[in-house]
Short mmCIF file of N, CA and C in Angstrom, two decimals:
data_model
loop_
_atom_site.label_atom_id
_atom_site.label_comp_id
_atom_site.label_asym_id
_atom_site.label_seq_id
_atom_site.Cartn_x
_atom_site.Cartn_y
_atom_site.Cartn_z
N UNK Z 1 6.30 -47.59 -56.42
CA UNK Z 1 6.25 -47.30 -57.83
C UNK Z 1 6.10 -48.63 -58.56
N UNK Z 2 4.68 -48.39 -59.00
CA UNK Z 2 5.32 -49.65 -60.54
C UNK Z 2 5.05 -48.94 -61.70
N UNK Z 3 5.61 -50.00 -62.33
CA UNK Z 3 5.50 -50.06 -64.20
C UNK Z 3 4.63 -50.63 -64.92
N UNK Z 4 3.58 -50.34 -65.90
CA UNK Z 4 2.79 -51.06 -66.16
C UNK Z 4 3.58 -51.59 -68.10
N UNK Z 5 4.45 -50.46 -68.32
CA UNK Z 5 4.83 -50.69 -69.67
C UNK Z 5 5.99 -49.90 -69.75
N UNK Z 6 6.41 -49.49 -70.72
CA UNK Z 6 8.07 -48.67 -70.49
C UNK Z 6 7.65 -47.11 -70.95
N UNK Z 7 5.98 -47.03 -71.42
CA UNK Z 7 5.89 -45.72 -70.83
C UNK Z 7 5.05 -45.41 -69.98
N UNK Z 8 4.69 -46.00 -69.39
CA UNK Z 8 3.32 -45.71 -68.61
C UNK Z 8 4.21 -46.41 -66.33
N UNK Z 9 4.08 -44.88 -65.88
CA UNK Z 9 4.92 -45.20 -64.60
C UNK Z 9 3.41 -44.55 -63.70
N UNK Z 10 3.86 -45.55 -62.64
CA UNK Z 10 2.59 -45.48 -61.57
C UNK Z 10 3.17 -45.12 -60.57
N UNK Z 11 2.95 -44.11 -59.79
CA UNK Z 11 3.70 -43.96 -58.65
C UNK Z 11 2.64 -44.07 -57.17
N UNK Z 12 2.45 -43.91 -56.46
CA UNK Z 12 1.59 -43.79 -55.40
C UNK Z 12 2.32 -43.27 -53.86
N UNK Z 13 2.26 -42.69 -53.31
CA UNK Z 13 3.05 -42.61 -51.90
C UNK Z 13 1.51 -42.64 -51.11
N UNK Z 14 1.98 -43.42 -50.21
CA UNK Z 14 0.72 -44.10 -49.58
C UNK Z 14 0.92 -43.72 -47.79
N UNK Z 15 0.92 -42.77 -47.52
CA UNK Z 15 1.06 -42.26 -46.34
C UNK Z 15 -0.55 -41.81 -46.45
N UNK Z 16 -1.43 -42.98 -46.26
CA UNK Z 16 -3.01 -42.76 -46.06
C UNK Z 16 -3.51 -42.29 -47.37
N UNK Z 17 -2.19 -42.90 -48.56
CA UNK Z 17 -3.15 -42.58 -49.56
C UNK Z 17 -3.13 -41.17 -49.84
N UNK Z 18 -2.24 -40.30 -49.46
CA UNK Z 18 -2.45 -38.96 -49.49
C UNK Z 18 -1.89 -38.40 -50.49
N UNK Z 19 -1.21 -38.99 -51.40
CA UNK Z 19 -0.21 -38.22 -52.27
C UNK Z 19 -0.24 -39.49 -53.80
N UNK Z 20 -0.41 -38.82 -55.14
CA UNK Z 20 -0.65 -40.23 -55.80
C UNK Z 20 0.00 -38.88 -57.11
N UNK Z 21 0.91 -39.53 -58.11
CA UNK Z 21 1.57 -39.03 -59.38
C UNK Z 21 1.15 -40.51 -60.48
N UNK Z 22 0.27 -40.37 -61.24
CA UNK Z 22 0.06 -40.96 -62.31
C UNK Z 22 0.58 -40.95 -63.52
N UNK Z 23 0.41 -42.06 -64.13
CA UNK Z 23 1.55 -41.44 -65.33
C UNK Z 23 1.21 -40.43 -66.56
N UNK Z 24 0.63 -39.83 -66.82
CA UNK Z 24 0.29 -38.63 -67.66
C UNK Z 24 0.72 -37.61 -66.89
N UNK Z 25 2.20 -37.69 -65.92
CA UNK Z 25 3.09 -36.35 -65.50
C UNK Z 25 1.74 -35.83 -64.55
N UNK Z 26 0.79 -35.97 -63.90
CA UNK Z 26 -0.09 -35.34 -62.74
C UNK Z 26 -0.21 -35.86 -61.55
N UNK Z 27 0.11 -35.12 -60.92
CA UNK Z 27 0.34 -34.96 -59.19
C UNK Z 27 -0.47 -34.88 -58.51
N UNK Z 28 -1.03 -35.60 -57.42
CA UNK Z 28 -2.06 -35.06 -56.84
C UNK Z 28 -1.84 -35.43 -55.40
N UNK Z 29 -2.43 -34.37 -54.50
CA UNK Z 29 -2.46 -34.61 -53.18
C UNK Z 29 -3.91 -34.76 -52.50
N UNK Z 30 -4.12 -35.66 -51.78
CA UNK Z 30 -5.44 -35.99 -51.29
C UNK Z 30 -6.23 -36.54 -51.93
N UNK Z 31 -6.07 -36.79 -53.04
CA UNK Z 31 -6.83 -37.75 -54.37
C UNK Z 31 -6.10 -38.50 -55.29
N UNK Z 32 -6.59 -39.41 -55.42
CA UNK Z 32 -6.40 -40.76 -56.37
C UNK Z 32 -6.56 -40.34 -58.17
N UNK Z 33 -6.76 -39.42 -58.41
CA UNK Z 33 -7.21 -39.05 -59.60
C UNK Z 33 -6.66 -37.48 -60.34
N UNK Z 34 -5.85 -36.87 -59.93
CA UNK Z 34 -5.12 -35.62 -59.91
C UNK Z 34 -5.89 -35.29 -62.05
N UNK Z 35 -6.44 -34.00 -62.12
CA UNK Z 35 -6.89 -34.09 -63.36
C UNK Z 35 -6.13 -32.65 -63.82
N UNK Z 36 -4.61 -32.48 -63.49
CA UNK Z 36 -4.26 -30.96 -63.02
C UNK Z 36 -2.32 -31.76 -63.38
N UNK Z 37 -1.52 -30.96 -63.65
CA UNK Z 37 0.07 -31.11 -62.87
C UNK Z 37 0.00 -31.18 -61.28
N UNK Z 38 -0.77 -30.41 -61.41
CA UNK Z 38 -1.43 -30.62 -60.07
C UNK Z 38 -2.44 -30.26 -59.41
N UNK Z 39 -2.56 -31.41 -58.77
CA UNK Z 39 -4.30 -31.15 -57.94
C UNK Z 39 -4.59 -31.39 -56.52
N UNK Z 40 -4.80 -30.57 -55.92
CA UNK Z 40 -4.73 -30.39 -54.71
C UNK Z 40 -6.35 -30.35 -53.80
N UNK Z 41 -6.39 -31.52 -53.27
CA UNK Z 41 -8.00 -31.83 -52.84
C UNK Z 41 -7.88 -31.48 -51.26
N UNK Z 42 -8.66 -30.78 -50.75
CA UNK Z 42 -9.04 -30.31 -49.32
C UNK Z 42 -10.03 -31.13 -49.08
N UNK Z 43 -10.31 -30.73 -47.63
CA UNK Z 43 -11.00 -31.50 -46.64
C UNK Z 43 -12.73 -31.53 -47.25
N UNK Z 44 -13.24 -30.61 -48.05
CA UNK Z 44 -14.48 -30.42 -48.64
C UNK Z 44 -15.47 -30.19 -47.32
N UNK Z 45 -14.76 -29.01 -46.46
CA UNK Z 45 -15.56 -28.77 -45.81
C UNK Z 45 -16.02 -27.50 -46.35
N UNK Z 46 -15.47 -26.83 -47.51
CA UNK Z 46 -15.49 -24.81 -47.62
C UNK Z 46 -15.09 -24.08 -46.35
N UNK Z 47 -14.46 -24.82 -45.07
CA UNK Z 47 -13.62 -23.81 -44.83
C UNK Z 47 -12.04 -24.66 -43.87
N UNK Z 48 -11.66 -25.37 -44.73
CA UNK Z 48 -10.18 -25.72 -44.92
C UNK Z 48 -9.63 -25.51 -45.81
N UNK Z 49 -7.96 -25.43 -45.72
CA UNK Z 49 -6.94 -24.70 -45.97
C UNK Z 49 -6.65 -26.06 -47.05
N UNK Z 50 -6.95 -25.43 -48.55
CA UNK Z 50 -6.64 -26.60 -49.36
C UNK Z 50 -4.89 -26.63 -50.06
N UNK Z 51 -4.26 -25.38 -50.18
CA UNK Z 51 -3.06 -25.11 -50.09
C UNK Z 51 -2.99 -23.47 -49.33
N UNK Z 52 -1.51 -23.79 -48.87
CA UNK Z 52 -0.73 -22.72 -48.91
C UNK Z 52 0.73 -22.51 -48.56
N UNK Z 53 1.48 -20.98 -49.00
CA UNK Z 53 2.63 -21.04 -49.30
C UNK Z 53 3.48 -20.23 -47.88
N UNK Z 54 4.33 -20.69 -47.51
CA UNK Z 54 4.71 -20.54 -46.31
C UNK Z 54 5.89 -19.55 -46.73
N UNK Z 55 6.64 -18.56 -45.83
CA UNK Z 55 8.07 -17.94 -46.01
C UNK Z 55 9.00 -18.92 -45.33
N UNK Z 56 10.11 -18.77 -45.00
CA UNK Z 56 11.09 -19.91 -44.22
C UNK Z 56 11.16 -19.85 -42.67
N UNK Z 57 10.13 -19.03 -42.62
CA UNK Z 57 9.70 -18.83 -41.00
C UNK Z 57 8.60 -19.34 -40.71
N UNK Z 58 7.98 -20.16 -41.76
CA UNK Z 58 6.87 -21.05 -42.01
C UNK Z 58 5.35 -20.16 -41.67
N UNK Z 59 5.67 -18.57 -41.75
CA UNK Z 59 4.52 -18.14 -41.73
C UNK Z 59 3.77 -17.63 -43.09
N UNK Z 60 2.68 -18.36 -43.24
CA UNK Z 60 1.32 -17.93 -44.12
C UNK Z 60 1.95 -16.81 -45.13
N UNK Z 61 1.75 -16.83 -46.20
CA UNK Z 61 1.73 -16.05 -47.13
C UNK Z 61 0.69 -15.96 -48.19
N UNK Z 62 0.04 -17.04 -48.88
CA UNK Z 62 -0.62 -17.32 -49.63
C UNK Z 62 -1.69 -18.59 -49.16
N UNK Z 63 -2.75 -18.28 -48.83
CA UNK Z 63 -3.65 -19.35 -48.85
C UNK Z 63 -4.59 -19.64 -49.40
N UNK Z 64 -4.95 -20.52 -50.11
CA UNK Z 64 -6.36 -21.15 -50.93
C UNK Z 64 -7.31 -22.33 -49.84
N UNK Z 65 -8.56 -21.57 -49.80
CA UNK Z 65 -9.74 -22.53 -49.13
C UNK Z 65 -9.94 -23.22 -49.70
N UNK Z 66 -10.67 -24.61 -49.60
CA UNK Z 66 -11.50 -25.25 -50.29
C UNK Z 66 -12.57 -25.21 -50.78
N UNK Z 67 -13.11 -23.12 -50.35
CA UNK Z 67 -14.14 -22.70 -50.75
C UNK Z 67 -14.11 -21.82 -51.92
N UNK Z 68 -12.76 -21.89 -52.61
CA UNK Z 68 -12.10 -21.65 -53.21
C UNK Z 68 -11.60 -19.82 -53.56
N UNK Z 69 -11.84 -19.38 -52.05
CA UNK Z 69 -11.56 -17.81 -51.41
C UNK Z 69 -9.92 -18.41 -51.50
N UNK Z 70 -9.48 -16.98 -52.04
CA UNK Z 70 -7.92 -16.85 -52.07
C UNK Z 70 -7.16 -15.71 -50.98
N UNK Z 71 -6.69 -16.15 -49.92
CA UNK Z 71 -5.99 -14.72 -49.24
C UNK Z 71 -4.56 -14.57 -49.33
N UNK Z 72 -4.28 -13.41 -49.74
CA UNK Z 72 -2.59 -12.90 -49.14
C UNK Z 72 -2.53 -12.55 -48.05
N UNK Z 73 -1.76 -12.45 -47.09
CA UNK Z 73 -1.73 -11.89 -45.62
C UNK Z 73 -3.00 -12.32 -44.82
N UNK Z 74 -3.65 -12.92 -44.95
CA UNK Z 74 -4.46 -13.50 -44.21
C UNK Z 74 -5.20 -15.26 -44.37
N UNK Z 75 -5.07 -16.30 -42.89
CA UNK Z 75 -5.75 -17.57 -43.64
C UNK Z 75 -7.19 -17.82 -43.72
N UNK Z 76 -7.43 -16.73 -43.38
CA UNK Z 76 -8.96 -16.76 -43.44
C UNK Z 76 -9.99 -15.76 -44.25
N UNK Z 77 -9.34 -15.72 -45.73
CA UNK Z 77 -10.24 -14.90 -46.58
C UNK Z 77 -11.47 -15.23 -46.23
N UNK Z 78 -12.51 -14.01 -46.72
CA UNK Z 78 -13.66 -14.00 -46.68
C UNK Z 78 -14.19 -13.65 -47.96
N UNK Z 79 -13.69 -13.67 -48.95
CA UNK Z 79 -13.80 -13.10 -49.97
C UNK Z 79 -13.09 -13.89 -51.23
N UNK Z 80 -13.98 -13.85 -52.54
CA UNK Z 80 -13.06 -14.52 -53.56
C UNK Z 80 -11.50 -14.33 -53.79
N UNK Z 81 -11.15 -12.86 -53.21
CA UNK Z 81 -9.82 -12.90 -53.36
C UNK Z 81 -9.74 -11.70 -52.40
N UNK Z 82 -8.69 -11.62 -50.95
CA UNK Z 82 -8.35 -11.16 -50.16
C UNK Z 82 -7.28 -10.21 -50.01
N UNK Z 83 -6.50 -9.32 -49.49
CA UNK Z 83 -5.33 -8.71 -49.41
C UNK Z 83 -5.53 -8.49 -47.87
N UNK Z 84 -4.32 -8.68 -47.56
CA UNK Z 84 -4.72 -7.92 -45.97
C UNK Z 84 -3.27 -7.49 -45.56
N UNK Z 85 -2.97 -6.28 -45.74
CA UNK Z 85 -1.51 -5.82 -45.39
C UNK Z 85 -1.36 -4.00 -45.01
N UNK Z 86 -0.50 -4.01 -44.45
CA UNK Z 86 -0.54 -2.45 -44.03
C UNK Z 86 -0.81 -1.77 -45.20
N UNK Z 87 -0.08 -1.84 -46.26
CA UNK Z 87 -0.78 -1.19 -47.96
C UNK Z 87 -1.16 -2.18 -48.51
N UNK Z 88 -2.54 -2.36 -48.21
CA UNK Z 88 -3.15 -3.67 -49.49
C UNK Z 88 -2.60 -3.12 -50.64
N UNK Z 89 -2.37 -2.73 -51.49
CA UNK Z 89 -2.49 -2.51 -53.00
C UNK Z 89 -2.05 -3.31 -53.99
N UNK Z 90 -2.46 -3.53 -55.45
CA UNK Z 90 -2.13 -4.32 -56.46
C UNK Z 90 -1.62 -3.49 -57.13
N UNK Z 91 -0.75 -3.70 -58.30
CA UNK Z 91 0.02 -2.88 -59.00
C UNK Z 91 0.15 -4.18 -59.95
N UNK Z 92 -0.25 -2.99 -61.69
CA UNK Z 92 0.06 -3.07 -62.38
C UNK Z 92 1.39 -2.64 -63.51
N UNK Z 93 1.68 -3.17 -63.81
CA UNK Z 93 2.67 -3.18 -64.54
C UNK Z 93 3.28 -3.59 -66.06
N UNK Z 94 3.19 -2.89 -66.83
CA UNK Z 94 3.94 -3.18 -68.13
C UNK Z 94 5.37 -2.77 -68.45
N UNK Z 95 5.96 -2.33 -68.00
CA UNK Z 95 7.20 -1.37 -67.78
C UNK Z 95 7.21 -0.34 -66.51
N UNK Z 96 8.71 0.23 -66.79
CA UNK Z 96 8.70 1.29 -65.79
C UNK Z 96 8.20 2.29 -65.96
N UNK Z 97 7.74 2.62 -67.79
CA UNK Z 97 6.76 3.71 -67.94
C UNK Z 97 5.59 3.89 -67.67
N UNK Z 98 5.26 2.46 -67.45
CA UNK Z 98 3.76 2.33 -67.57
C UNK Z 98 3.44 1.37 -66.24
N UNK Z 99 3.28 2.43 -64.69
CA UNK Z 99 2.95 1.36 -63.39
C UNK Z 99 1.78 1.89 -62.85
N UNK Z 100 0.88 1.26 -62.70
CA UNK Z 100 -0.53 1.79 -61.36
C UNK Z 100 -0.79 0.75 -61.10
N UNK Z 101 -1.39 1.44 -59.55
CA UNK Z 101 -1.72 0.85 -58.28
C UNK Z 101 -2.79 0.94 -58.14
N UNK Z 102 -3.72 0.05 -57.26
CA UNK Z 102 -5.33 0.34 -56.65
C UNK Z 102 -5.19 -0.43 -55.51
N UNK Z 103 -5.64 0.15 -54.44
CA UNK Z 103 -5.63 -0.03 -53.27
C UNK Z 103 -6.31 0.83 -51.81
N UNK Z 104 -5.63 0.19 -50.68
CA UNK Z 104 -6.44 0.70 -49.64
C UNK Z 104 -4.59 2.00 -49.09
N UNK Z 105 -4.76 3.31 -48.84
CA UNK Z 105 -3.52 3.77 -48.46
C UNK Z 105 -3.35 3.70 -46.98
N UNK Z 106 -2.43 3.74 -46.65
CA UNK Z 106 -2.03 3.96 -45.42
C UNK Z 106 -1.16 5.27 -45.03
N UNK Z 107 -1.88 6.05 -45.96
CA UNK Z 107 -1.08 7.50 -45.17
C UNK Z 107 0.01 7.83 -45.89
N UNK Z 108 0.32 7.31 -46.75
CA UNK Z 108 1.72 7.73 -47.74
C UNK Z 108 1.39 8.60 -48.40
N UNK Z 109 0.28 7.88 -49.73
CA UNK Z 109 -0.47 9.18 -51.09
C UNK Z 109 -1.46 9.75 -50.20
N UNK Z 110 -2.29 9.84 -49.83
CA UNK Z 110 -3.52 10.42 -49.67
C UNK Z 110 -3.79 9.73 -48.04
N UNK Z 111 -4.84 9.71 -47.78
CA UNK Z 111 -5.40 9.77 -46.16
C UNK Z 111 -5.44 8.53 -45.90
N UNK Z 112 -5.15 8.39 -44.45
CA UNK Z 112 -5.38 7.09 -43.74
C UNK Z 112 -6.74 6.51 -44.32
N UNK Z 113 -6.39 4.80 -44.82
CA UNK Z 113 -7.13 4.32 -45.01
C UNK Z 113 -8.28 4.72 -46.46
N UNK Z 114 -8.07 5.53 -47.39
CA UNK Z 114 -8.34 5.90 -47.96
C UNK Z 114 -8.46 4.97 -49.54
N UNK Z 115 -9.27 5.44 -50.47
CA UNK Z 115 -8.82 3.95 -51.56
C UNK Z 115 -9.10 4.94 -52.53
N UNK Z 116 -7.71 4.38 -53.14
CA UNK Z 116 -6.66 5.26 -54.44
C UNK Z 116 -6.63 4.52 -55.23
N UNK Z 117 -6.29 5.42 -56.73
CA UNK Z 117 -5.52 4.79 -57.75
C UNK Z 117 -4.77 5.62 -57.80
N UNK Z 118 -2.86 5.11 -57.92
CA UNK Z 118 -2.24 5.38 -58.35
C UNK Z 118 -1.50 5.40 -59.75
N UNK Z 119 -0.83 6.55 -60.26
CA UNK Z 119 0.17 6.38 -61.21
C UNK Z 119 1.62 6.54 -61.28
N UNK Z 120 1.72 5.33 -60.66
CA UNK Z 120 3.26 5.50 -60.09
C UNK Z 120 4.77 5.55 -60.98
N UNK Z 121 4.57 5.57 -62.09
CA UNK Z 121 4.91 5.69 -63.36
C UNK Z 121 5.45 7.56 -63.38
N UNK Z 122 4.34 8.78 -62.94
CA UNK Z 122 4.18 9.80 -62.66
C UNK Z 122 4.34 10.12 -61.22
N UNK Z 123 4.25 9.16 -60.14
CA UNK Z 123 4.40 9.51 -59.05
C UNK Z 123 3.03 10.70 -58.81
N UNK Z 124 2.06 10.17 -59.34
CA UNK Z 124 0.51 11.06 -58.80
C UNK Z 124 -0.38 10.13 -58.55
N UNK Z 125 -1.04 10.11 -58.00
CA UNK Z 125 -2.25 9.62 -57.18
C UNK Z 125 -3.38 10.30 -58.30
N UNK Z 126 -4.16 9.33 -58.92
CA UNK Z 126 -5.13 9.88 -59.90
C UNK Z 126 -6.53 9.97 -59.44
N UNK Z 127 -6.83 9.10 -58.33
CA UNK Z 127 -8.46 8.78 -58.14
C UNK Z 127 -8.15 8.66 -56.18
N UNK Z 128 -9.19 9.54 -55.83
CA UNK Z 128 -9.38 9.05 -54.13
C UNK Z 128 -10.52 8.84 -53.67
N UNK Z 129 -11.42 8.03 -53.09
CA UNK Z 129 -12.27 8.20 -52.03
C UNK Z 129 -11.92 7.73 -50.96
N UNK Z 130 -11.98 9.02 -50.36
CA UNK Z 130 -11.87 9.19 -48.97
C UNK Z 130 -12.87 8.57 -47.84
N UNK Z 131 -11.93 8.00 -46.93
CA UNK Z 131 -12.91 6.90 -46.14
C UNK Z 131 -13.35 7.89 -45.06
N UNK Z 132 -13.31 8.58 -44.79
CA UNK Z 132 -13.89 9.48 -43.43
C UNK Z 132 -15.56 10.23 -44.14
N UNK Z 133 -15.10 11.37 -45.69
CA UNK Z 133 -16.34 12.20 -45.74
C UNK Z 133 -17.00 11.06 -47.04
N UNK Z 134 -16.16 10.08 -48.03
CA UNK Z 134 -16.71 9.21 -48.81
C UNK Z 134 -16.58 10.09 -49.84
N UNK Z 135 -15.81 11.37 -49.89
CA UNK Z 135 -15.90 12.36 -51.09
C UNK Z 135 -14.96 11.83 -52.13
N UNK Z 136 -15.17 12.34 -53.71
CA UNK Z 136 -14.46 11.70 -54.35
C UNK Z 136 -13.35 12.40 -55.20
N UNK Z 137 -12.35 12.68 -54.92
CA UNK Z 137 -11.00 13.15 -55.80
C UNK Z 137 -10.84 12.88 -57.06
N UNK Z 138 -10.63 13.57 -58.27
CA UNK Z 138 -9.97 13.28 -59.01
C UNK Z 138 -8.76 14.10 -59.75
N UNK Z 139 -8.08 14.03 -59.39
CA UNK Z 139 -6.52 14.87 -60.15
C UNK Z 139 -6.61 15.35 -58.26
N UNK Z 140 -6.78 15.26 -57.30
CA UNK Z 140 -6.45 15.86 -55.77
C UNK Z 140 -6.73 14.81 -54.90
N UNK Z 141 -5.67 14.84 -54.10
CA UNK Z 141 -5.83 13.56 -53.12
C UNK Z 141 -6.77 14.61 -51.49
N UNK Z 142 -7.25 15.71 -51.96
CA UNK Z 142 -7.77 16.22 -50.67
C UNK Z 142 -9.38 16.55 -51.22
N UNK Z 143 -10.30 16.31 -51.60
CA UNK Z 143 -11.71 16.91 -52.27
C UNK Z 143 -12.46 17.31 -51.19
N UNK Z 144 -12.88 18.47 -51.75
CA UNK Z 144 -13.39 18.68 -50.43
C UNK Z 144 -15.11 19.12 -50.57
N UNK Z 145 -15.65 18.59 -51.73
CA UNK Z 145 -17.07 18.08 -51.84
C UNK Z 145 -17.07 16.61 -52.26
N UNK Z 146 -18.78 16.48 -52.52
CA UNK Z 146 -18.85 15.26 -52.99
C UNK Z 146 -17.73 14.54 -54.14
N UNK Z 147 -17.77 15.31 -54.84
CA UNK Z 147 -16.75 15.18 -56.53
C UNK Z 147 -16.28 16.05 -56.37
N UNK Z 148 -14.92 15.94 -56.66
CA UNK Z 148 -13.72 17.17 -56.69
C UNK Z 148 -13.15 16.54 -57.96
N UNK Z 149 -12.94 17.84 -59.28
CA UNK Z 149 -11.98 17.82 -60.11
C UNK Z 149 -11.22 18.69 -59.81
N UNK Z 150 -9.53 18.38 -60.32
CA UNK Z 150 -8.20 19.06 -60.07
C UNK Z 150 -7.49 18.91 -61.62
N UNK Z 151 -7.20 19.73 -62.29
CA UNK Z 151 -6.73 20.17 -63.25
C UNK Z 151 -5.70 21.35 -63.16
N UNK Z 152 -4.15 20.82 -62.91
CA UNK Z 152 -3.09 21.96 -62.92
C UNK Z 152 -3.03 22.20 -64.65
N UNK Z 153 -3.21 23.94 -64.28
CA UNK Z 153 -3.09 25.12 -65.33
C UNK Z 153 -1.59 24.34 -66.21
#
């Protein structure tokens, strides 16, 4: 660490140069120049692991490429942004009145492997296509043409 003035602090950790905090409070790892709180520079190959977030069993949870593909449950997205879990699904949320889901199911709402929207707020499943006939549900998690509407009386 030096000081260049009593506000201006230079820090550097020099383990190859790998880690550098400048004084405008930015952090950076793998670069000399962090333009971020923090900035995190990968190998610049597009397919190294530029961060990620480990559980305390140090396995993968969150990873960012340097190709800048994001995965959950997997380190090798292929895709701008990945899920890979027995229920992929995202869920939204504004309250407890107001929750839905979109995702891939696994047999809970509707059919193996199937991709739903839920309203879990209502505890109904609003939208299905079904991965076996590709038919499409709406108000029924079972359609049994191309387009199925379901409207309880």
């Amino acid at each position: 660490m030096f000081i260049l003035n009593a506000d201006t602090v230079y820090t550097a950790f020099r383990p190859a140069s790998a880690s550098y905090f400048n004084g405008s409070g930015n952090f950076g790892i793998g670069t000399t120049a962090p333009g971020a709180k923090l900035t995190v520079v990968g190998p610049g190959t597009t397919t190294g692991i530029n961060f990620q977030t480990q559980n305390s069993s140090y396995t993968p949870l969150l990873t960012g490429l340097d190709n800048g593909n994001i995965g959950i449950g997997t380190t090798v997205p292929t895709r701008p942004f990945e899920i890979y879990n027995a229920l992929p699904m995202i869920e939204f949320s504004r309250n407890a009145n107001y929750e839905y889901s979109i995702g891939i199911d696994n047999g809970t709402y509707a059919g193996l492997s199937d991709f739903v929207i839920r309203d879990d707020s209502a505890a109904a499943t609003r939208f299905v296509i079904e991965a076996t006939s590709g038919n499409i549900g709406i108000g029924t998690t079972n359609p049994l043409n191309t387009v199925d509407f379901y409207k309880a009386a």
